[in-house]
Coordinates of C-alpha atoms in Angstrom, one line a residue:
M1 CA 21.7 7.1 21.5
F2 CA 19.3 8.9 22.3
L3 CA 21.4 10.7 24.6
D4 CA 22.1 14.7 21.8
V5 CA 18.7 15.1 20.4
L6 CA 17.0 14.8 24.4
R7 CA 19.5 17.1 25.7
R8 CA 18.6 18.9 22.3
R9 CA 14.6 18.8 22.1
N10 CA 13.6 17.8 25.6
P11 CA 16.0 19.9 28.4
A12 CA 13.7 20.6 30.3
F13 CA 12.7 17.6 30.8
I14 CA 16.2 16.7 31.9
R15 CA 16.4 19.7 34.6
A16 CA 13.3 17.8 35.6
A17 CA 15.5 14.6 36.7
Q18 CA 18.0 16.3 38.8
A19 CA 15.8 18.3 40.8
L20 CA 13.7 15.6 41.6
H21 CA 16.9 12.9 41.8
Q22 CA 18.7 15.6 44.1
S23 CA 15.1 15.9 46.3
G24 CA 15.7 12.3 46.8
A25 CA 12.2 12.0 45.2
I26 CA 13.5 9.4 42.4
P27 CA 16.4 7.0 42.4
A28 CA 19.5 6.6 40.1
N29 CA 19.4 3.6 37.9
S30 CA 15.9 4.2 37.0
Y31 CA 14.2 5.3 33.8
V32 CA 11.6 8.5 33.9
L33 CA 9.0 9.2 31.6
D34 CA 7.5 13.1 30.6
L35 CA 4.1 12.5 30.8
D36 CA 3.0 15.5 29.7
T37 CA 4.8 14.4 26.6
I38 CA 3.9 11.3 26.0
T39 CA 0.6 13.6 26.1
E40 CA 1.5 15.8 24.1
N41 CA 3.1 13.1 20.7
A42 CA -0.3 10.4 21.2
R43 CA -2.4 13.6 20.3
L44 CA -0.1 14.5 17.4
L45 CA -0.5 10.8 16.7
R46 CA -3.6 10.6 17.1
A47 CA -4.7 13.5 15.1
E48 CA -3.1 12.5 12.6
G49 CA -4.6 9.2 12.3
D50 CA -8.0 10.4 12.0
R51 CA -7.1 12.5 9.2
L52 CA -5.9 9.6 7.4
G53 CA -8.7 7.0 8.3
L54 CA -6.0 5.5 10.4
K55 CA -7.1 3.3 13.9
V56 CA -4.4 4.8 16.2
F57 CA -3.4 1.6 18.9
A58 CA -1.0 2.3 21.7
M59 CA 1.7 -0.2 22.3
T60 CA 3.2 0.0 26.4
K61 CA 5.4 -3.2 26.1
Q62 CA 8.8 -0.8 25.7
V63 CA 8.3 0.8 28.9
S64 CA 6.7 -2.4 30.9
R65 CA 3.2 -1.2 30.6
Q66 CA 4.0 1.3 33.3
T67 CA 0.1 2.9 34.3
G68 CA 1.2 6.3 34.2
F69 CA 2.5 6.2 29.9
S70 CA -1.3 4.5 30.1
K71 CA -3.2 7.7 31.2
A72 CA -1.1 10.0 29.4
A73 CA -1.2 8.2 26.3
M74 CA -5.5 8.5 26.8
A75 CA -5.1 11.7 27.9
G76 CA -3.8 11.8 24.4
G77 CA -7.2 10.5 23.1
I78 CA -5.3 6.9 22.4
D79 CA -7.8 5.1 24.0
R80 CA -7.1 2.0 23.3
C81 CA -3.8 -0.6 23.3
V82 CA -2.6 -3.1 21.3
A83 CA -1.0 -6.3 23.3
V84 CA 1.7 -9.2 22.3
D85 CA 0.6 -10.9 25.3
M86 CA -1.9 -11.9 28.5
A87 CA 0.4 -9.7 31.1
C88 CA 0.3 -6.7 29.0
A89 CA -3.8 -6.8 28.4
I90 CA -4.4 -7.4 32.0
A91 CA -2.1 -4.2 32.7
C92 CA -3.6 -1.8 29.9
H93 CA -6.8 -2.7 30.9
R94 CA -6.3 -1.5 34.0
A95 CA -4.4 1.5 33.9
G96 CA -8.3 2.1 31.8
L97 CA -6.8 1.4 28.5
R98 CA -10.0 -0.7 26.6
V99 CA -7.4 -3.6 24.7
G100 CA -7.5 -2.6 20.6
H101 CA -5.6 -5.6 19.6
L102 CA -4.9 -9.0 21.2
G103 CA -2.7 -12.3 20.6
H104 CA -0.2 -11.0 17.2
L105 CA 2.9 -11.7 18.9
V106 CA 2.1 -14.2 21.8
Q107 CA -0.8 -16.3 20.4
V108 CA -3.7 -16.2 23.7
P109 CA -2.6 -19.3 25.4
R110 CA -6.3 -21.8 25.5
A111 CA -6.2 -21.1 29.2
E112 CA -6.7 -17.9 29.3
A113 CA -9.3 -17.8 25.9
A114 CA -12.4 -17.4 28.2
M115 CA -10.7 -14.6 30.8
A116 CA -9.6 -12.7 27.7
A117 CA -13.1 -12.8 25.9
R118 CA -14.8 -11.6 28.7
D119 CA -13.1 -9.8 30.7
L120 CA -11.1 -8.4 28.3
S121 CA -13.6 -8.0 25.3
P122 CA -11.0 -7.4 22.4
D123 CA -12.1 -5.4 19.6
Y124 CA -9.5 -7.7 17.6
W125 CA -7.7 -10.5 18.2
T126 CA -4.5 -12.0 16.1
V127 CA -4.7 -16.6 14.9
F128 CA -1.9 -17.9 13.4
S129 CA -3.7 -21.3 12.8
D130 CA -7.6 -22.8 13.0
D131 CA -6.7 -24.4 16.5
K132 CA -6.0 -20.7 18.3
A133 CA -9.6 -19.4 16.2
A134 CA -11.5 -21.9 17.2
E135 CA -10.0 -21.4 20.8
A136 CA -11.2 -17.4 20.5
A137 CA -14.4 -18.8 18.9
A138 CA -15.8 -20.6 21.6
A139 CA -14.5 -18.7 23.9
A140 CA -16.0 -15.6 22.6
K141 CA -20.4 -17.7 22.4
A142 CA -19.3 -18.4 26.1
A143 CA -19.2 -15.7 26.1
G144 CA -22.4 -13.9 25.0
R145 CA -19.7 -12.3 22.6
E146 CA -19.2 -11.4 18.1
Q147 CA -15.3 -11.2 18.7
P148 CA -13.7 -9.9 15.1
L149 CA -10.8 -12.1 14.4
L150 CA -7.0 -11.1 12.0
A151 CA -5.4 -13.7 10.1
R152 CA -1.4 -12.9 10.2
V153 CA -0.9 -13.9 7.2
Q154 CA 2.4 -14.8 6.3
T155 CA 4.8 -16.1 2.8
A156 CA 8.3 -17.4 1.6
G157 CA 10.6 -14.0 2.1
D158 CA 9.0 -12.2 4.2
T159 CA 10.6 -10.8 7.2
F160 CA 10.2 -11.6 10.3
Y161 CA 12.5 -12.0 13.7
R162 CA 13.7 -14.4 15.2
G163 CA 11.1 -16.2 17.1
H164 CA 8.0 -14.2 15.5
E165 CA 7.6 -16.8 12.8
G166 CA 3.9 -18.3 11.6
G167 CA 1.0 -18.2 10.1
F168 CA -1.4 -18.5 7.8
A169 CA 0.0 -19.3 4.3
A170 CA -0.6 -15.7 2.4
E171 CA -2.0 -18.0 -0.6
T172 CA -4.4 -19.7 1.3
A173 CA -5.6 -16.9 3.2
V174 CA -9.0 -16.9 1.6
E175 CA -9.3 -20.2 2.3
A176 CA -8.6 -19.6 6.2
A177 CA -11.4 -16.6 6.0
R178 CA -14.0 -18.7 5.1
R179 CA -12.7 -21.8 7.3
I180 CA -13.0 -18.5 10.5
D181 CA -15.9 -17.0 8.9
A182 CA -17.6 -20.1 9.7
L183 CA -17.0 -20.0 13.1
S184 CA -19.4 -19.5 15.8
G185 CA -18.4 -17.0 18.0
A186 CA -16.2 -14.8 16.1
R187 CA -15.4 -13.7 12.2
F188 CA -13.3 -12.7 9.8
A189 CA -12.1 -8.8 10.2
G190 CA -8.7 -8.3 8.6
I191 CA -5.1 -10.0 8.2
T192 CA -1.7 -9.2 9.9
T193 CA 1.7 -9.1 10.2
F194 CA 4.9 -7.5 11.8
P195 CA 8.0 -5.7 10.9
A196 CA 5.1 -3.3 8.1
Q197 CA 8.6 -1.7 8.2
L198 CA 11.0 -1.2 9.6
Y199 CA 14.5 1.2 10.1
D200 CA 17.7 1.1 7.4
H201 CA 20.6 1.1 8.7
A202 CA 22.6 2.4 5.3
T203 CA 19.8 5.0 3.5
R204 CA 18.5 6.0 6.8
K205 CA 15.3 6.4 6.4
V206 CA 12.3 4.3 6.8
R207 CA 11.4 0.9 3.9
H208 CA 8.9 -1.0 3.8
T209 CA 9.0 -4.9 4.3
P210 CA 8.1 -7.4 1.7
N211 CA 5.6 -7.9 4.0
L212 CA 3.6 -5.0 3.4
A213 CA 3.4 -6.8 0.0
T214 CA 2.4 -9.1 1.5
L215 CA -0.7 -7.3 3.3
Q216 CA -1.7 -6.2 -0.2
R217 CA -2.1 -9.3 -2.9
T218 CA -3.3 -11.0 0.2
A219 CA -6.2 -7.8 1.0
D220 CA -6.8 -7.5 -2.9
A221 CA -7.2 -11.8 -2.9
L222 CA -9.7 -12.0 -0.2
R223 CA -11.4 -8.4 -1.7
R224 CA -12.1 -10.4 -5.1
A225 CA -13.2 -13.3 -2.7
G226 CA -15.9 -10.9 -1.4
F227 CA -14.4 -10.2 1.8
A228 CA -15.7 -6.0 2.3
D229 CA -14.6 -3.7 4.6
L230 CA -10.7 -5.0 5.1
E231 CA -8.9 -4.1 8.5
I232 CA -4.9 -4.4 7.5
N233 CA -3.4 -4.3 10.8
A234 CA 0.1 -2.6 10.2
P235 CA 3.1 -2.5 12.7
G236 CA 6.7 -2.0 13.0
T237 CA 8.7 1.2 13.3
T238 CA 5.8 3.4 13.9
S239 CA 6.2 7.5 14.2
L240 CA 3.7 10.2 12.8
V241 CA 6.3 10.7 9.4
T242 CA 5.2 7.0 8.5
L243 CA 1.1 6.9 9.0
Q244 CA 1.0 8.2 5.4
A245 CA 2.7 6.4 3.6
L246 CA 1.4 3.0 5.7
A247 CA -2.2 4.7 4.9
E248 CA -0.8 4.7 1.2
A249 CA -0.4 1.0 1.4
G250 CA -3.7 0.3 2.4
A251 CA -3.6 0.2 6.3
T252 CA -6.6 0.6 8.4
Q253 CA -4.2 -0.1 11.8
V254 CA -1.1 1.5 12.8
E255 CA 0.6 0.5 16.7
P256 CA 2.8 3.2 17.6
G257 CA 5.3 2.2 20.7
N258 CA 8.8 3.4 20.9
G259 CA 7.4 6.6 18.7
L260 CA 4.3 7.4 21.5
H261 CA 8.3 9.2 23.4
G262 CA 10.4 9.6 20.7
T263 CA 12.8 7.2 21.1
T264 CA 11.8 5.5 16.7
P265 CA 15.9 4.8 15.3
L266 CA 14.8 7.0 12.7
H267 CA 14.2 9.3 16.1
A268 CA 18.0 9.5 16.5
V269 CA 18.7 10.7 12.9
G270 CA 16.4 13.4 12.3
D271 CA 14.1 15.7 14.4
L272 CA 10.4 14.2 14.4
P273 CA 7.9 15.6 14.9
E274 CA 7.3 13.1 18.4
R275 CA 9.7 14.7 21.0
P276 CA 12.1 12.5 22.8
A277 CA 9.8 11.7 26.2
V278 CA 12.1 8.4 28.3
L279 CA 15.3 9.3 29.7
Y280 CA 17.7 6.6 32.2
L281 CA 18.9 8.2 35.3
T282 CA 22.5 7.1 36.5
E283 CA 24.8 8.8 39.5
V284 CA 27.8 8.2 37.4

């Protein structure tokens, strides 16, 4: 689906991959990354994030947490990652990317909480329940830290991929925030969901999901209850052209992944600021 846009917008990358393959430097049946273009894409996203007051965390799962990709993102000014699980967090940490967000799609296992708090020191750690909040708080306390926690919130009508469901009921988020704040070793920092936006095939545009409205309503209730300076983490189908709308909706954190290598669904139907930076190499 990206071959046409890749040929039009990054033909030099294709020629370089062909030359490297023909010289024997890289094998067939492999994915190739254009690190220079990834760096430039990261620079564009970071600059727009800074303009809008958004924290930008790099998602690396789509490229197998590749070290070169992490370093290219850092060269473009994105110095923190979002990690969907501990394997992702460790790979990014070893590559030099600090862990900006941990525990969202996959909760940190109880037996690995101590290592996460001690060795990774995530800026934000998402929890889906009181039990997971208590585990994170205890691990952070043992490591001599106070861990900012994000609460995953959800309500009826929200959109989730199968297996991604869960979280605190949005209707009781204020009470959950107070319980988290009372934990020794942790503090309540904000809320999150996924996906906050999705590509709509019918309109060929990215649209907000009901989840984003849930975040907005929950944030309003939390502020009325006295919780100020909330972090609102709103990932999903992230590109430079979607950041303005997310900021206007109240987001404070965004997490580009495919946007960093120019392959969100929106990139397949329009020429966005990020250029394509990945290809599959085959002899067929």
